[in-house]
mmCIF file of C-alpha atoms in Angstrom:
data_model
loop_
_atom_site.group_PDB
_atom_site.id
_atom_site.type_symbol
_atom_site.label_atom_id
_atom_site.label_comp_id
_atom_site.label_asym_id
_atom_site.label_seq_id
_atom_site.Cartn_x
_atom_site.Cartn_y
_atom_site.Cartn_z
ATOM 1 C CA GLN A 1 -0.447 -0.105 -0.452
ATOM 2 C CA VAL A 2 2.792 2.476 0.898
ATOM 3 C CA GLN A 3 5.218 2.814 -1.623
ATOM 4 C CA LEU A 4 8.477 5.280 -1.814
ATOM 5 C CA VAL A 5 10.727 5.446 -5.148
ATOM 6 C CA GLU A 6 13.966 6.829 -5.189
ATOM 7 C CA SER A 7 15.264 8.520 -8.355
ATOM 8 C CA GLY A 8 18.339 10.735 -9.531
ATOM 9 C CA GLY A 9 21.522 8.509 -8.341
ATOM 10 C CA GLY A 10 24.364 8.267 -10.908
ATOM 11 C CA SER A 11 27.918 8.918 -11.307
ATOM 12 C CA VAL A 12 29.803 12.013 -10.601
ATOM 13 C CA GLN A 13 33.113 13.117 -9.915
ATOM 14 C CA ALA A 14 34.480 14.302 -6.746
ATOM 15 C CA GLY A 15 33.406 18.110 -6.009
ATOM 16 C CA GLY A 16 30.368 17.596 -8.224
ATOM 17 C CA SER A 17 26.727 17.378 -7.159
ATOM 18 C CA LEU A 18 23.597 15.488 -7.474
ATOM 19 C CA ILE A 19 19.767 15.647 -6.576
ATOM 20 C CA LEU A 20 17.625 12.730 -5.159
ATOM 21 C CA SER A 21 14.338 12.367 -5.424
ATOM 22 C CA CYS A 22 11.676 10.261 -3.219
ATOM 23 C CA ALA A 23 8.047 10.135 -4.452
ATOM 24 C CA ALA A 24 5.602 8.865 -1.591
ATOM 25 C CA SER A 25 2.210 7.567 -2.359
ATOM 26 C CA GLY A 26 -0.261 5.119 -0.512
ATOM 27 C CA TYR A 27 0.389 6.944 3.044
ATOM 28 C CA THR A 28 0.221 10.194 5.594
ATOM 29 C CA TYR A 29 3.686 11.462 6.265
ATOM 30 C CA SER A 30 4.639 10.999 9.723
ATOM 31 C CA SER A 31 7.093 12.655 12.238
ATOM 32 C CA TYR A 32 10.196 12.287 10.397
ATOM 33 C CA MET A 33 11.456 11.032 7.198
ATOM 34 C CA GLY A 34 15.102 10.385 6.537
ATOM 35 C CA TRP A 35 17.770 9.415 3.815
ATOM 36 C CA PHE A 36 20.203 6.780 4.643
ATOM 37 C CA ARG A 37 22.790 5.258 2.718
ATOM 38 C CA GLN A 38 24.455 1.945 2.573
ATOM 39 C CA ALA A 39 28.225 1.081 1.097
ATOM 40 C CA PRO A 40 29.204 -2.542 0.484
ATOM 41 C CA GLY A 41 30.298 -4.216 3.469
ATOM 42 C CA LYS A 42 29.104 -1.302 5.804
ATOM 43 C CA GLU A 43 26.206 -1.054 7.505
ATOM 44 C CA ARG A 44 23.596 1.799 7.049
ATOM 45 C CA GLU A 45 23.594 4.907 8.170
ATOM 46 C CA GLY A 46 21.437 7.821 8.374
ATOM 47 C CA VAL A 47 22.280 10.653 6.098
ATOM 48 C CA ALA A 48 19.511 13.472 6.861
ATOM 49 C CA GLY A 49 16.391 13.975 8.486
ATOM 50 C CA ILE A 50 13.471 16.158 8.587
ATOM 51 C CA LEU A 51 10.399 16.983 10.815
ATOM 52 C CA ILE A 52 7.504 16.568 8.886
ATOM 53 C CA GLY A 53 5.109 19.946 9.199
ATOM 54 C CA GLY A 54 7.670 21.729 11.157
ATOM 55 C CA GLY A 55 10.751 22.393 8.732
ATOM 56 C CA LEU A 56 13.325 21.347 11.219
ATOM 57 C CA THR A 57 16.261 19.399 9.688
ATOM 58 C CA TYR A 58 19.060 17.096 10.512
ATOM 59 C CA TYR A 59 22.467 15.765 9.306
ATOM 60 C CA ALA A 60 25.132 13.621 10.028
ATOM 61 C CA ASP A 61 28.519 15.009 10.771
ATOM 62 C CA SER A 62 29.630 13.710 7.724
ATOM 63 C CA VAL A 63 27.319 15.473 5.519
ATOM 64 C CA LYS A 64 26.862 18.714 7.175
ATOM 65 C CA GLY A 65 27.258 21.834 5.039
ATOM 66 C CA ARG A 66 27.402 19.853 1.795
ATOM 67 C CA PHE A 67 23.747 18.100 1.908
ATOM 68 C CA THR A 68 20.444 19.552 2.027
ATOM 69 C CA ILE A 69 17.315 17.666 2.725
ATOM 70 C CA SER A 70 13.946 19.591 2.064
ATOM 71 C CA GLN A 71 10.482 18.406 1.433
ATOM 72 C CA ASP A 72 7.645 19.582 -1.514
ATOM 73 C CA ASN A 73 4.430 18.789 0.327
ATOM 74 C CA ALA A 74 2.690 19.314 -3.125
ATOM 75 C CA LYS A 75 4.063 16.797 -4.785
ATOM 76 C CA ASN A 76 4.627 14.088 -1.578
ATOM 77 C CA THR A 77 8.339 14.439 -2.619
ATOM 78 C CA LEU A 78 11.788 14.340 -0.377
ATOM 79 C CA TYR A 79 14.463 15.758 -1.796
ATOM 80 C CA LEU A 80 18.353 15.789 -0.973
ATOM 81 C CA GLN A 81 20.747 18.260 -2.792
ATOM 82 C CA MET A 82 23.888 16.602 -2.407
ATOM 83 C CA ASP A 83 27.157 19.113 -3.034
ATOM 84 C CA ASN A 84 30.848 18.870 -2.972
ATOM 85 C CA LEU A 85 30.686 14.817 -3.208
ATOM 86 C CA LYS A 86 33.251 12.959 -2.158
ATOM 87 C CA PRO A 87 34.439 9.461 -2.840
ATOM 88 C CA GLU A 88 33.182 8.343 0.770
ATOM 89 C CA ASP A 89 29.657 9.169 0.040
ATOM 90 C CA THR A 90 29.657 6.185 -2.467
ATOM 91 C CA ALA A 91 26.664 3.921 -1.593
ATOM 92 C CA MET A 92 23.287 3.221 -2.516
ATOM 93 C CA TYR A 93 20.868 5.607 -0.870
ATOM 94 C CA TYR A 94 17.673 4.933 0.549
ATOM 95 C CA CYS A 95 14.412 7.268 1.642
ATOM 96 C CA ALA A 96 12.304 6.127 4.548
ATOM 97 C CA ALA A 97 9.496 7.151 6.474
ATOM 98 C CA GLU A 98 6.741 6.461 8.858
ATOM 99 C CA ASN A 99 9.054 7.131 12.002
ATOM 100 C CA TYR A 100 7.443 7.978 15.261
ATOM 101 C CA GLY A 101 10.280 7.468 17.238
ATOM 102 C CA ARG A 102 12.528 10.098 19.064
ATOM 103 C CA THR A 103 14.975 10.512 16.602
ATOM 104 C CA TRP A 104 15.343 10.679 13.110
ATOM 105 C CA SER A 105 18.677 8.661 12.897
ATOM 106 C CA ARG A 106 17.883 4.948 13.958
ATOM 107 C CA ALA A 107 17.269 2.859 10.956
ATOM 108 C CA ALA A 108 14.858 0.802 12.718
ATOM 109 C CA ASP A 109 12.681 3.173 13.792
ATOM 110 C CA TYR A 110 10.849 3.445 10.187
ATOM 111 C CA GLY A 111 8.294 1.475 8.940
ATOM 112 C CA TYR A 112 8.836 2.092 4.942
ATOM 113 C CA TRP A 113 11.523 2.011 2.713
ATOM 114 C CA GLY A 114 12.494 2.794 -1.129
ATOM 115 C CA GLN A 115 14.336 0.481 -3.342
ATOM 116 C CA GLY A 116 17.526 2.629 -3.462
ATOM 117 C CA THR A 117 19.094 4.533 -5.894
ATOM 118 C CA GLN A 118 23.080 4.337 -6.383
ATOM 119 C CA VAL A 119 25.317 7.299 -6.061
ATOM 120 C CA THR A 120 29.060 6.613 -6.903
ATOM 121 C CA VAL A 121 31.788 9.192 -6.918
ATOM 122 C CA SER A 122 34.928 9.136 -8.205
ATOM 123 C CA SER A 123 38.175 10.837 -7.364
#
């Protein structure tokens, strides 16, 4: 019933930019939505979160100042603007929704996930 579809991934050189989109359908936005990423051989980590309806945003220290999370309520779409990309940003990026927990950054607190979009950054 609930569907999240990511798009916008691709290959980019270090220092470049990408915009990821997450189209949501079949549900009502919860307290938090977030972007997570997972590289081969590594655990899934939170990248950015947003408090739906409140405009508050949150970022992992590794991306602070380079990434921007935003939401277009009219389109039911979540975005992640990624600037000054680094090779360490290479990963599969996932959109997550339906978090009623106390923090944005715990993957286990989210009820729904997209299929992911690959981001590859070359040096």
